[in-house]
Each structure stands twice: as structure tokens, then as C-alpha cells.
Coordinates of C-alpha atoms in Angstrom, one line a residue:
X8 CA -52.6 62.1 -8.5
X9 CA -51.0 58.7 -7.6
X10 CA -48.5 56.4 -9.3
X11 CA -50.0 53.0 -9.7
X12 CA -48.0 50.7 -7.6
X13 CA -49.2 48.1 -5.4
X14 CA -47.2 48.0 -1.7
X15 CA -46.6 44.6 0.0
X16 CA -44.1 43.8 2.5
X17 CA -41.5 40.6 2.8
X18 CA -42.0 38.7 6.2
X19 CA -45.8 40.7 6.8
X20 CA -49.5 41.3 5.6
X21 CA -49.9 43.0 2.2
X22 CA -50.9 46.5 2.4
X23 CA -52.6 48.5 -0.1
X24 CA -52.0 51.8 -1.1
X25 CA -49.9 53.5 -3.7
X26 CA -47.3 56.1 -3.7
X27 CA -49.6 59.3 -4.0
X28 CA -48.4 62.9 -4.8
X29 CA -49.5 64.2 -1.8
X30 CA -47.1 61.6 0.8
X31 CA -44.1 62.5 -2.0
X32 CA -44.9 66.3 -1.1
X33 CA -44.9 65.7 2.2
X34 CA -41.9 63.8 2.8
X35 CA -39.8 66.2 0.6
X36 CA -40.7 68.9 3.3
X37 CA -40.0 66.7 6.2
X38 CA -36.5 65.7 4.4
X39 CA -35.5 69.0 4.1
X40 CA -34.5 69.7 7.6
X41 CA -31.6 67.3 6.3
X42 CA -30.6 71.0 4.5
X43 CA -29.9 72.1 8.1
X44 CA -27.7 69.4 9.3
X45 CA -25.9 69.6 6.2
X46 CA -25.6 73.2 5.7
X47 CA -24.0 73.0 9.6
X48 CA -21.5 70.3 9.0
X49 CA -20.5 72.1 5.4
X50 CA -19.8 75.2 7.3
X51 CA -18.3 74.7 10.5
X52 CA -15.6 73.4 8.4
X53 CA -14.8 76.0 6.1
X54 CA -15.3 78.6 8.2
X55 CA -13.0 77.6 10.2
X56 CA -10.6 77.5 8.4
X57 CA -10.5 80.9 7.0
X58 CA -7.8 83.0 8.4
X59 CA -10.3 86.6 8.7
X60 CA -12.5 84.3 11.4
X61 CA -9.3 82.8 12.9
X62 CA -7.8 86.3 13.4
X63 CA -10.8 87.7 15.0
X64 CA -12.0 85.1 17.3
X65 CA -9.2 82.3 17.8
X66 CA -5.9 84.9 17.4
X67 CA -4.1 82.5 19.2
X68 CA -4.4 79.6 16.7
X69 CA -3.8 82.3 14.0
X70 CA -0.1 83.2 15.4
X71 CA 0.6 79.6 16.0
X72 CA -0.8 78.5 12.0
X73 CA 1.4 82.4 10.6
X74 CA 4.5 81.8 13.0
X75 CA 5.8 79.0 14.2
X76 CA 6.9 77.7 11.1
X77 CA 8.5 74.6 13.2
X78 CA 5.3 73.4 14.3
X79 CA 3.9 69.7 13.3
X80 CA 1.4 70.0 10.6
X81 CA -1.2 68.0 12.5
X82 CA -0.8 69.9 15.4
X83 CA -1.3 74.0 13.9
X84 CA -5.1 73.8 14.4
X85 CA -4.8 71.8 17.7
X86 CA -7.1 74.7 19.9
X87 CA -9.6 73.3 22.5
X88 CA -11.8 77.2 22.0
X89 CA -12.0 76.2 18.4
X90 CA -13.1 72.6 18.6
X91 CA -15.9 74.4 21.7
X92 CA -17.2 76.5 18.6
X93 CA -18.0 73.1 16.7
X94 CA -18.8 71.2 19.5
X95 CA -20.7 73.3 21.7
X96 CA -23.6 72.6 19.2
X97 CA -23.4 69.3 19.7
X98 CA -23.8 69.3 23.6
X99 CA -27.0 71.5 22.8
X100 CA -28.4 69.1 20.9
X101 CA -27.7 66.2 22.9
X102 CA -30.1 67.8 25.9
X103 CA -32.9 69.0 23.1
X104 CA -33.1 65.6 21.6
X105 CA -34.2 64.5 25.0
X106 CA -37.1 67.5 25.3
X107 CA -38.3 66.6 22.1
X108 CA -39.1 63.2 22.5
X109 CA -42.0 64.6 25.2
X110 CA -42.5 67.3 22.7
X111 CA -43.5 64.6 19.2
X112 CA -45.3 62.4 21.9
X113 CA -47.4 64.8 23.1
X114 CA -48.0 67.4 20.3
X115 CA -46.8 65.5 16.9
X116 CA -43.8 65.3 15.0
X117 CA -44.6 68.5 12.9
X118 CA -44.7 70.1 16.2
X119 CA -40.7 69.1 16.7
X120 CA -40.2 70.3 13.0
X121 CA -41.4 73.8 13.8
X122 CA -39.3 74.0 17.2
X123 CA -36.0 72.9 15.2
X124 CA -36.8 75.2 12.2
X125 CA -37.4 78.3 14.4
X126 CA -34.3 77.9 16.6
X127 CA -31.7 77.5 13.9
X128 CA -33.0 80.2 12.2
X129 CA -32.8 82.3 15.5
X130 CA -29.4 80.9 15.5
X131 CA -27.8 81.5 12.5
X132 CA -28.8 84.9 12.8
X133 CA -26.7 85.2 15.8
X134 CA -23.9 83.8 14.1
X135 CA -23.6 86.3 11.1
X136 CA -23.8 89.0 13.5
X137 CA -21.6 88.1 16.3
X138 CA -19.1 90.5 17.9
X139 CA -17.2 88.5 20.3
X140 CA -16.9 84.6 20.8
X141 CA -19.6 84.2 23.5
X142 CA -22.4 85.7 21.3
X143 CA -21.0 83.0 18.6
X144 CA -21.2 80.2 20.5
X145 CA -24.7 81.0 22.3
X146 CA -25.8 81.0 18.4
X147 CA -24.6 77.6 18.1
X148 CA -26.2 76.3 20.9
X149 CA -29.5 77.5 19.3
X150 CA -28.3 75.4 16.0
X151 CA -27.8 72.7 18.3
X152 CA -31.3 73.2 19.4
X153 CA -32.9 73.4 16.4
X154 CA -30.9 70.5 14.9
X155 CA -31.9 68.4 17.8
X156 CA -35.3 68.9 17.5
X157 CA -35.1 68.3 14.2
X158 CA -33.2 65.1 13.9
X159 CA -35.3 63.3 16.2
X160 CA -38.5 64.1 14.7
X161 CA -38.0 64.1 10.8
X162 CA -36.5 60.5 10.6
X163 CA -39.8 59.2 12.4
X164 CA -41.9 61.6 10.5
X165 CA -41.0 60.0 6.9
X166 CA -40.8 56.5 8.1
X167 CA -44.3 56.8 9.2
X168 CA -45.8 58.1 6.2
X169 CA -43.5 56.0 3.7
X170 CA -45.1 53.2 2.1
X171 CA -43.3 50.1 3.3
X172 CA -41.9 48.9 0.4
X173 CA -39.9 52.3 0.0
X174 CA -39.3 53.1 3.1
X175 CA -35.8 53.1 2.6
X176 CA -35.6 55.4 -0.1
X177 CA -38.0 58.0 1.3
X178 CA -36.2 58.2 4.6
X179 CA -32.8 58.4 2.9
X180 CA -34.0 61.6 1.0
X181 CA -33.1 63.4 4.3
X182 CA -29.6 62.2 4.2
X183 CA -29.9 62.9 0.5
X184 CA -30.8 66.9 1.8
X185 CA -28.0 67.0 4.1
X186 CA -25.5 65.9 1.3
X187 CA -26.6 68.7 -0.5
X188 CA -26.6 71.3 2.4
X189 CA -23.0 70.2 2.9
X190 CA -22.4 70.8 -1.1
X191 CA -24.3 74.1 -0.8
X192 CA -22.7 75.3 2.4
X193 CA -19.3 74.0 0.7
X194 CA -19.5 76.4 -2.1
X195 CA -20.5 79.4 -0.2
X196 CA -17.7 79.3 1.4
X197 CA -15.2 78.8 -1.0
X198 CA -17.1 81.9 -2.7
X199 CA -17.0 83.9 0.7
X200 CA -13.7 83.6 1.7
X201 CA -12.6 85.5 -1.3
X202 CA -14.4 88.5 -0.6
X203 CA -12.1 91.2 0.1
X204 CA -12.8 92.9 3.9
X205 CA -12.4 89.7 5.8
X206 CA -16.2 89.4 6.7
X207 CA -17.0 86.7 4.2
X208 CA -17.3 84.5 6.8
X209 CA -20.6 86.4 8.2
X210 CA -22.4 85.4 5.0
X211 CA -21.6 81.8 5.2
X212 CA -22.5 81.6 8.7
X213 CA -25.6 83.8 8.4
X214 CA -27.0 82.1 5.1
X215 CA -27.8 79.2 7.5
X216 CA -31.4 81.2 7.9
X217 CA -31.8 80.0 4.0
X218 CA -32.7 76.3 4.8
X219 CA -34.1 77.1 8.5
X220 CA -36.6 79.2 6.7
X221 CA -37.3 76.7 4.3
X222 CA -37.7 74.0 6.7
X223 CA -40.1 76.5 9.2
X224 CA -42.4 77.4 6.7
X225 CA -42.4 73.7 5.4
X226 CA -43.7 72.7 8.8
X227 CA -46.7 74.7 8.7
X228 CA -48.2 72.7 5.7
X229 CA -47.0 69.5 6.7
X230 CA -49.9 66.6 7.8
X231 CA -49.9 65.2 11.1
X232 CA -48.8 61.0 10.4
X233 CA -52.0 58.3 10.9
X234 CA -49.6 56.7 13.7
X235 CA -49.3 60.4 15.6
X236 CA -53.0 61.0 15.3
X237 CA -54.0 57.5 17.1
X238 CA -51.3 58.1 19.6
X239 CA -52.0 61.3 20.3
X240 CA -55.5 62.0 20.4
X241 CA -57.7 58.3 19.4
X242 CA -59.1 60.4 16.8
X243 CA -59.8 57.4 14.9
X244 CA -62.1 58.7 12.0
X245 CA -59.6 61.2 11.2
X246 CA -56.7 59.2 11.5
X247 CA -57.8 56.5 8.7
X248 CA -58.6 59.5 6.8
X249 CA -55.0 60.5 6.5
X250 CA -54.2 57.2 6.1
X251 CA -56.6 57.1 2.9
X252 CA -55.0 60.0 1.7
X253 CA -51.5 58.9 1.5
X254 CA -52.0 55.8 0.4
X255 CA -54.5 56.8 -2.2
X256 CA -57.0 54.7 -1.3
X257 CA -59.9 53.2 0.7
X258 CA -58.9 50.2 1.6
X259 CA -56.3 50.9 3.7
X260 CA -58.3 48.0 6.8
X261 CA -54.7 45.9 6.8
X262 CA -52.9 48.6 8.0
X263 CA -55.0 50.6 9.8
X264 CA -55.6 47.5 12.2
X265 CA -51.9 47.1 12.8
X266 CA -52.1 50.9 13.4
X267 CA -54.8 50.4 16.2
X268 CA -53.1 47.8 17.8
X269 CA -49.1 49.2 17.7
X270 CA -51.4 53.0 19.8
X271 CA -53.4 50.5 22.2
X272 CA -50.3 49.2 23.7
X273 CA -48.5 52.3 23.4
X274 CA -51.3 54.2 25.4
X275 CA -50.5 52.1 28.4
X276 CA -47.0 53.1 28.5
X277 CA -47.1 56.1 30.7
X278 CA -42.6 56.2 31.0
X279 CA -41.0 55.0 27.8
X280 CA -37.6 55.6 28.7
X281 CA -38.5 53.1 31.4
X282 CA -40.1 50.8 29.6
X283 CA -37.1 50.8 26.7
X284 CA -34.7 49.3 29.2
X285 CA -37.0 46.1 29.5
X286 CA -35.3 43.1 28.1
X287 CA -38.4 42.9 25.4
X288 CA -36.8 46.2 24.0
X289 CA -32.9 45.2 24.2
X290 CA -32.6 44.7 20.5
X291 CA -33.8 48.2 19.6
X292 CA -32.0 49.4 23.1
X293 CA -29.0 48.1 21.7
X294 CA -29.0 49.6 18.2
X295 CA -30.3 52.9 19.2
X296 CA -26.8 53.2 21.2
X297 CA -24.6 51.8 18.9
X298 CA -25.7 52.4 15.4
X299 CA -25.1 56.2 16.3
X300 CA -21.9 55.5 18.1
X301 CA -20.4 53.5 14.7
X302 CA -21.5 57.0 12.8
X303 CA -18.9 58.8 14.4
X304 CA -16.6 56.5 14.4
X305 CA -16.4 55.6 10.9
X306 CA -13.9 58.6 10.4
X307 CA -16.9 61.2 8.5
X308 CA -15.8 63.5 11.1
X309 CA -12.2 63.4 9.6
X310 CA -13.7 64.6 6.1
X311 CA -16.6 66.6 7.3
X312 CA -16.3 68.6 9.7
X313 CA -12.7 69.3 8.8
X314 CA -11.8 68.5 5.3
X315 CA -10.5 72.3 4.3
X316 CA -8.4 71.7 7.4
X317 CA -7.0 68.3 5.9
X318 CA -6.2 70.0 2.5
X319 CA -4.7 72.9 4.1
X320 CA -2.8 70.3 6.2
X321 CA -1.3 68.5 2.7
X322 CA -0.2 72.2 1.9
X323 CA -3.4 73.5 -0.9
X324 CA -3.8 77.0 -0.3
X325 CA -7.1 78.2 1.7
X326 CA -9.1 78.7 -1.7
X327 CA -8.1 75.6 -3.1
X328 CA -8.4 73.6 0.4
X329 CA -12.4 74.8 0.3
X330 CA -12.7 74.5 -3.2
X331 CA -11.6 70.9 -3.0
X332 CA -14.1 70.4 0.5
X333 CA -17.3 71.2 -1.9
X334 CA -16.8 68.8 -4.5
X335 CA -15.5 66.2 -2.5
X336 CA -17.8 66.2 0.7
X337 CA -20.5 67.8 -1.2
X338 CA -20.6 66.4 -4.7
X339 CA -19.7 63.0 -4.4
X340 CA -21.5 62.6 -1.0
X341 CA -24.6 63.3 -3.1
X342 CA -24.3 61.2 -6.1
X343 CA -23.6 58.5 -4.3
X344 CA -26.5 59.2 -1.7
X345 CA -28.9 59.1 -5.1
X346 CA -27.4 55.4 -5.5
X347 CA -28.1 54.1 -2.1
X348 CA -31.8 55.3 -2.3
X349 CA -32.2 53.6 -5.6
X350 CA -30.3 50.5 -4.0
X351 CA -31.8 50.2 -0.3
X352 CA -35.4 48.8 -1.1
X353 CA -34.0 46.2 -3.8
X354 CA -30.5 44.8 -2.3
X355 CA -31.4 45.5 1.1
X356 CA -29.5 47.7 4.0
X357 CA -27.0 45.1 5.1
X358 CA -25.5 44.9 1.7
X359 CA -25.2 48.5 1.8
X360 CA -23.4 48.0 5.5
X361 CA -21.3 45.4 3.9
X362 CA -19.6 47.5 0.9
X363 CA -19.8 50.5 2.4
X364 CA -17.9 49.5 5.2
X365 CA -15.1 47.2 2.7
X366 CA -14.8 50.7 0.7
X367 CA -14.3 53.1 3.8
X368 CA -11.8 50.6 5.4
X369 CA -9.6 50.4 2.0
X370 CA -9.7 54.4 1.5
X371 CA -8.3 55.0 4.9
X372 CA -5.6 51.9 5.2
X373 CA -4.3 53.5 1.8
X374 CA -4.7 57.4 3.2
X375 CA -2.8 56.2 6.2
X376 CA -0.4 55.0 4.9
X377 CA 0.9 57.6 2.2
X378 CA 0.9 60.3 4.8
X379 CA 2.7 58.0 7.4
X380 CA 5.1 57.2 4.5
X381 CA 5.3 61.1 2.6
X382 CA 4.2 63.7 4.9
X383 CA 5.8 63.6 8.1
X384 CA 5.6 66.5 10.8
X385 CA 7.1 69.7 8.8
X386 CA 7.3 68.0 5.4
X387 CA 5.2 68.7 1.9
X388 CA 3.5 66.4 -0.1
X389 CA 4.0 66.2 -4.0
X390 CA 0.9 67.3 -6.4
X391 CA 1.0 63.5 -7.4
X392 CA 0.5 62.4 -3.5
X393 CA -2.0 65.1 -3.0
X394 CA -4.4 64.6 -5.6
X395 CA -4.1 60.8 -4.9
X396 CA -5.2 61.3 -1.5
X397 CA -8.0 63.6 -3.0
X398 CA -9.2 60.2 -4.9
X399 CA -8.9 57.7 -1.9
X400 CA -11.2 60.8 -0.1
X401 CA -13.6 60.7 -3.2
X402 CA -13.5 56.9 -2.6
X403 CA -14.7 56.8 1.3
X404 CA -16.9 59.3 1.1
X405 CA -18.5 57.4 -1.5
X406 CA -18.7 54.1 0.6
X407 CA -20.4 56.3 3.8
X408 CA -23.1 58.1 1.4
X409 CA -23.7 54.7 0.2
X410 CA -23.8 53.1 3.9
X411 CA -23.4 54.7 7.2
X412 CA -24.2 58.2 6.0
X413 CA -28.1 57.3 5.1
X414 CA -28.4 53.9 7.4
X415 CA -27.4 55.3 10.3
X416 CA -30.4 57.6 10.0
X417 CA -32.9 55.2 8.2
X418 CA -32.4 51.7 10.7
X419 CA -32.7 53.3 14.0
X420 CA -36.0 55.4 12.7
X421 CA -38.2 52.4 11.7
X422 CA -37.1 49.7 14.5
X423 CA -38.8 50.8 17.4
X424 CA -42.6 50.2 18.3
X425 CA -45.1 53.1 18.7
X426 CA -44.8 52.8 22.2
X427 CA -41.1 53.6 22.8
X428 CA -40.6 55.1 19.5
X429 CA -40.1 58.3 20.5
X430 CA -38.4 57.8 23.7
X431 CA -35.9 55.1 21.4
X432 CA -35.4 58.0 18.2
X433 CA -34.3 60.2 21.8
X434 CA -31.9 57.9 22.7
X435 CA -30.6 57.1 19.2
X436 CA -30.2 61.4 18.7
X437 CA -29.1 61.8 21.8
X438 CA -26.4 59.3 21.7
X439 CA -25.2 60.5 18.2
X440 CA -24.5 64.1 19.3
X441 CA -22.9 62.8 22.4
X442 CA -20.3 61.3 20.7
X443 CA -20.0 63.5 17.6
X444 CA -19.1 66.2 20.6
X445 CA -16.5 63.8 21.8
X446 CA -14.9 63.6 18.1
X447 CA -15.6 67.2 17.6
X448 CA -13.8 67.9 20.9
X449 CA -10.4 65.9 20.4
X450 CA -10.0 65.1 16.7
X451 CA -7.6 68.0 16.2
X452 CA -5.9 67.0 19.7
X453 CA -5.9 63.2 18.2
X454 CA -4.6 64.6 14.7
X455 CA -1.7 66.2 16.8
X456 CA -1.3 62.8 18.7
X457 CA -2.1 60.4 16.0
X458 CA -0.8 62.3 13.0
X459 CA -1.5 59.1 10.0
X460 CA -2.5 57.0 12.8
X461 CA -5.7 58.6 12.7
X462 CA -6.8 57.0 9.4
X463 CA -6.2 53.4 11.1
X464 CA -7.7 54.1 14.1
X465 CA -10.9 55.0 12.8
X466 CA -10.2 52.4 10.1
X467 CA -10.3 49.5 13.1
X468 CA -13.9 50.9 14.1
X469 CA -14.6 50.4 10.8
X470 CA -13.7 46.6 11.1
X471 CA -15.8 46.2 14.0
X472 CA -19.0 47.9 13.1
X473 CA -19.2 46.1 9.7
X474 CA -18.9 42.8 11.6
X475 CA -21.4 44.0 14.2
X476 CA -23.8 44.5 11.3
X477 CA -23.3 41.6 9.9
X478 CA -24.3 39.3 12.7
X479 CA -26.6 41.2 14.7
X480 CA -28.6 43.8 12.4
X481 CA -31.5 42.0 10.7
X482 CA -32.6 42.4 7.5
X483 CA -35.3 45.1 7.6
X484 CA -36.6 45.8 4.0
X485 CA -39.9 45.7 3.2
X486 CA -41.1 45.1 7.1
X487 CA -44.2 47.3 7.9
X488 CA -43.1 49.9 11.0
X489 CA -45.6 48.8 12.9
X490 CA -44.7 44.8 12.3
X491 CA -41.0 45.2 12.7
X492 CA -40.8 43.4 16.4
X493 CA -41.2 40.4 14.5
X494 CA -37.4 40.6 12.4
X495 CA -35.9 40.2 16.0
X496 CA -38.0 37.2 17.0
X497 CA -36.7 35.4 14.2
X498 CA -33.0 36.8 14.5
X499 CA -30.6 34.0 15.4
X500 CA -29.2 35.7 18.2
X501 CA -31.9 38.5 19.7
X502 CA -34.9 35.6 19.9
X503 CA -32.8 34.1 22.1
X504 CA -33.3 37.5 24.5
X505 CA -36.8 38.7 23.2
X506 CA -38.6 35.2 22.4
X507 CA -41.5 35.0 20.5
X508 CA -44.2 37.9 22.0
X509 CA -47.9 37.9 21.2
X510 CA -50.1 41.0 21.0
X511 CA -51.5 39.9 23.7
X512 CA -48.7 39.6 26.6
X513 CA -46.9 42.8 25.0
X514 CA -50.5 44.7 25.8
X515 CA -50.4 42.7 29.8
X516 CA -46.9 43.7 30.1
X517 CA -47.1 47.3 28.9
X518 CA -49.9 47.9 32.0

């Protein structure tokens, strides 16, 4: 079965194909590992937060948060062996991104896939049956394997066997999964933590093997992409085969050509992470570091990773702190995920930067400034306060699952060139979970430090990144994959660094 619509691209040769059944099948598989990421950053949170876990693993911060009742309510969660349970996955995922890269170059992207899928559900089993802290945070290490793998290889996966013309919204159906992980994992735990015992908490962190098992058996089934078949093995028959297949038809020359030529330079690039330091690459060099750097430094990490804390922080009770984490992080994260994949392929993903970034930036100058103004160090909000911060929170969340939240995934996946593609996605992982580990590691420190501040600290990143996007991301919807090089040769600033590259030098300078 195949839906009858033609696929051309803006700025590049027409293509023909249509969106088949069988690529929509496959990329819903692929964007499931999103249910992973998701399901983590949903339950790290919460669990967290639940006083059972605290007493068993982090007494210390349990006494502190019971009683000292003079302690600032920034600073009652401020533990550097808590933030090391959240973090330590992080680190771990940082070093597997860089294996993987040799692991999708050699042996495929579904090769990746299965790697991530089978360590986080090895790791999630430890975590629902840990005894003592050390067994807990060697499980998260293996979620931070898994998720590594995973994240560097899915992204690539569905922007290689999207159609050009909807890239965008195929490859944000991954961010689209992790919303809902976070929504699912959200919910489990506000159901968990009522369970009477104190071992909720084993469920929500062992249920994690729900979406790893998913995502495993997935892989299996999964087709190798046209561009990993030429790359891999010059297997050319079979490889415009599969390129037939998803397109849903023959005539598939235009883009099988651009295929041919993207593998022939890329088989004569033996070291891509030397090669991507080469001024030709500096564009894509430069966004693969930064893009993931102005994810974590939007603020998500203030609503996702501890949002329970937050609410428990503006004095909601446990259940209604978790309660208040799923529909916020979870529920509105999704809708408005839905939006930006019906909006990316029609406005474009620098007028999703742009209001995305205006929206975050208003929700936390306004957050900021009611809790500098009503909160203070041992003092309570009022329900009117409370439930107006729970809107401004509704409101930025909205503006990253419209922006950062699926861009920051989708740009840096479809950017680079075959031949330092995966060495680039590597670097673009790598760099992400380097500096979600620094957040992770000192945002509860900075919320002692900062107190309101935080909101306007993050909010000045904000500022920058949207103006970085503005003047130096170009425009990328609708460019094939393998004809993006040529957005940055037309770029008012990067042609000034790259210049105008023919096939033919690219091919004499990859040797």
C-alpha cells in the first residue's frame, strides 16, 4: 500500500517516490526508542522524589527534607549521591555514543538499535531489583548504554529512510515517543508511590523493560537504510531495491545517483572524526556541538528531570507534586509535539526556533519572578501563585515540544554527509549527554545557589541560542540528506568558510 504523494525537494532535484506503508512501519519502530529516553527522564524524576526511595538509599537527604524544618526550600534536595544516580547515566552514555558510531558504520544502524534495546532492558532489570546504591547505579550505567546507542543511531535511521519532503515530521515522531514515555513513566509513578509497603518505586524503575522490549524486538524486523547498504557493503542491486521499496516505486534513478555519489566519497574516508574537524565540515562541526549544548540549556532540565521536585518545592504534597509532573511534562509535552510535526515540513524549523524560543523565555522571566517576589527561602506559596506557576510551566513546556525538544534531535540528524555522518551524530550525542550530566550534576546545587535566579539564568541561554538560530542555522526543509552541503554554500555567513565545493574536489580531498 502507498499514499499517492509525489516527493520533491526546495533548493534540489525532484525525487520520486511516495510515502509507502512499509517506510511508515518502519520508522514507527525506529521512533520508538524515543519510549526509552522518555520513560528515563519521566522516572528519574519522580522516583526521586518519593520518600520510601529517599529513606532507603539517600537517608541523609531524607533527615535533612523530615527535620530541619529551617532549611531553604531550594536547598532540601541539594545531595551530590542523588544528582550521581541521575547523572551517572549520562556519563555512560556520553562514552557509548562514541562506540556506536564505529558500531552503525560498520554493521548498520539497526545494529546500534539492538545494542541500546538489549542494555536498557538489562538495565532496568537491575534497577527494580537493587539492594544497595552501587547495584542501582551500575543499572544506570547500562541505561546510559543503551540510551546512547540508541540516540545516535535512530535519529539517522529515520532521516535516511524519510522521504525528503517529511523528513521533519518522521524524525520528530521520536521526540513525539519520548513525550509520551515521559507521560507514561509520569503516571506510573504517581500510581506507584501510593502503594502501601514503600516499594512502589521498584515497579516504576523496573517497568523501564516495557519500552526496552519493545524497542529490541522492533530491531529485529527493522530494514537496513539504502544509504547503510551502499556504505557498508556496495551491494548496489540490493540497495536500490530497498530504495524501491520505500519509495514505492521504480524510478527511484534521481536519488539513487545522489546515493552512489554521497558512499563513493565516504568510502575514502578511512578516520571521520578526523576528517570532521576539516574546515569543509565546520558548519556541521559547529552545530553538532552546539545545538546539543542549547538543549540543556534551555531550562527542560528544570521541568524534566525534576518537576515533582519543583512542586514539592512550591509546597504540593508528594502525590499531587507527581500527579501534576504527568500532565504537565507528559501531556502537554505531547500535544504540542503533534503540532510541531504537523508544522515543521510547512513553516519550516527556524520558525519553530523562533517561537519556541519567544515562548520559553516569557514562561521563565514570569516563573522567576513570582518566586523571587512570593516564595522566599522558608516561605509558602498561595494556591493562586501555585497553580499560576503550573500554567507558565504548561506554557514553556509547550514552546520546547514545539522547538528545541524535536529540533534539537531532527537538525543535527540530517546535516551531515554520508561520510562523517556517523562520526558527526557521535559528536552531536556525545556532546548532549556531556552536558545534560553537567546540569544533572549541579542543578539542585544551582537551585540552592540560585534559588529564582535559576529561571533567568537559563532564561539568558534562551536569548542567545534563539539569536544563534536565527543567523547561522539555515533553512533546511525540504533539502534531500544527501544534497544538504549545498544550504551552507549558499548561507550568508558559512560560504564564507566552506565556499562553493564540487563533487569532484570533495572526492580529491576525501583521499
Amino acid at each position: 500500500m502507498a499514499v499517492g504523494l509525489a516527493i520533491s525537494s526546495e533548493g534540489g532535484q525532484d525525487y520520486n517516490g511516495k510515502i509507502t506503508s512499509f517506510v511508515v512501519l518502519s520508522c514507527i519502530v525506529a521512533a520508538t526508542g524515543g519510549l526509552i529516553f522518555g520513560y528515563d527522564l519521566g522516572i528519574s524524576g519522580g522516583v526521586t522524589s518519593m520518600e520510601p526511595f529517599l529513606e532507603k538509599f539517600f537517608p541523609k537527604v531524607y533527615r535533612k527534607m523530615k527535620e530541619d524544618t529551617h532549611i531553604s526550600n531550594y536547598c532540601k534536595f541539594d545531595s551530590q549521591l542523588l544528582t550521581s544516580f541521575t547523572s551517572s547515566l549520562y556519563i555512560a552514555g556520553l562514552i557509548a555514543s562514541l562506540f556506536a558510531s564505529t558500531v552503525t558504520k560498520a554493521f548498520g544502524r539497526r545494529a546500534s538499535i539492538l545494542v541500546g534495546g538489549t542494555a536498557f532492558l538489562a538495565g532496568s532489570a537491575l534497577g527494580g531489583a537493587a539492594l544497595n546504591i552501587y547495584m542501582l547505579i551500575f543499572g544506570r550505567v547500562l541505561l546510559g548504554v543503551g540510551i546512547g546507542f540508541a540516540n545516535q543511531a535512530m535519529p539517522l535511521y529515520l532521516s535516511e529512510m524519510a522521504p525528503p519532503r517529511h523528513r521533519g515530521a518522521f524524525n520528530i515522531g521520536y521526540e513525539l515517543c519520548t513525550a509520551i514515555g515521559i507521560l507514561a513513566a509520569s503516571l506510573i509513578n504517581y500510581g506507584t508511590q501510593k502503594i502501601k509497603g514503600g516499594w512502589g518505586w521498584r515497579i516504576s524503575l523496573a517497568m523501564a523493560a516495557a519500552p526496552a522490549l519493545i524497542l529490541t524486538l522492533g530491531a529485529l524486523f527493522l530494514p537496513e537504510t539504502p544509504n547503510s547498504i551502499i556504505q557498508r557493503s556496495n551491494d548496489l542491486q540490493r540497495a536500490k531495491q530497498m530504495l524501491q521499496r520505500i519509495r514505492g516505486t521504480d524510478d527511484v534513478e534521481a536519488e539513487f545517483d545522489d546515493l552512489i555519489k554521497a558512499s563513493s566519497i565516504a568510502k575514502t574516508v578511512n578516520h571521520p572524526f578526523k576528517k570532521i574537524i576539516q574546515r569543509k565540515y565546520r558548519p556541521q562541526l559547529v552545530m553538532a556541538i552546539l545545538i546539543p549544548f542549547f538543549l540543556q540549556v534551555t531550562g527542560i532540565n528544570v521541568i524534566g528531570f525534576y518537576a515533582p521536585v519543583l512542586f514539592r518545592t512550591i509546597k504540593l504534597s508528594e502525590s499531587t507534586s507527581l500527579l501534576m509532573s504527568a500532565v504537565v511534562t507528559g501531556g502537554i509535552g505531547t500535544l504540542s509535539t503533534i503540532i510541531s510535526m504537523i508544522l515543521v515540513d510547512k513553516l519550516g524549523r527556524k520558525v519553530l526556533f523562533l517561537v519556541g524560543g519567544i515562548q520559553m523565555l516569557a514562561a521563565q522571566v514570569m516563573i522567576g519572578s513570582i518566586m523571587e517576589n512570593q516564595l522566599g527561602d522558608q516561605g509558602g506559596f498561595s494556591k493562586g501563585n501555585a497553580y499560576l506557576i503550573l500554567v507558565l510551566i504548561c506554557v514553556y513546556v509547550a514552546g520546547f515540544a514545539v522547538s528545541w525538544g524535536p529540533l534539537g534531535f531532527l537538525v543535527p540528524s540530517e546535516i551531515f554527509p554520508l561520510e562523517i555522518r556517523s562520526a558527526g551524530q557521535s559528536i552531536n550525542v556525545a556532546v548532549g549527554f556531556l552536558f545534560t550530566f553537567l546540569i544533572a550534576q549541579t542543578f539542585l546545587a544551582m537551585l540552592c545557589h540560585f534559588k529564582s535566579g535559576i529561571f533567568f539564568f537559563f532564561g539568558g541561554w534562551v536569548v542567545v541560542m534563539t539569536t544563534f538560530v536565527h543567523f547561522f542555522l539555515p533553512e533546511t526543509k525540504n533539502v534531500p540528506i544527501e544534497q544538504m552541503d549545498k544550504v551552507w554554500g549558499e548561507h550568508w555567513f558559512w560560504k564564507k568558510i566552506v565556499g562553493e565545493i564540487s563533487e569532484e574536489s570533495k572526492i580529491q580531498e576525501a583521499i
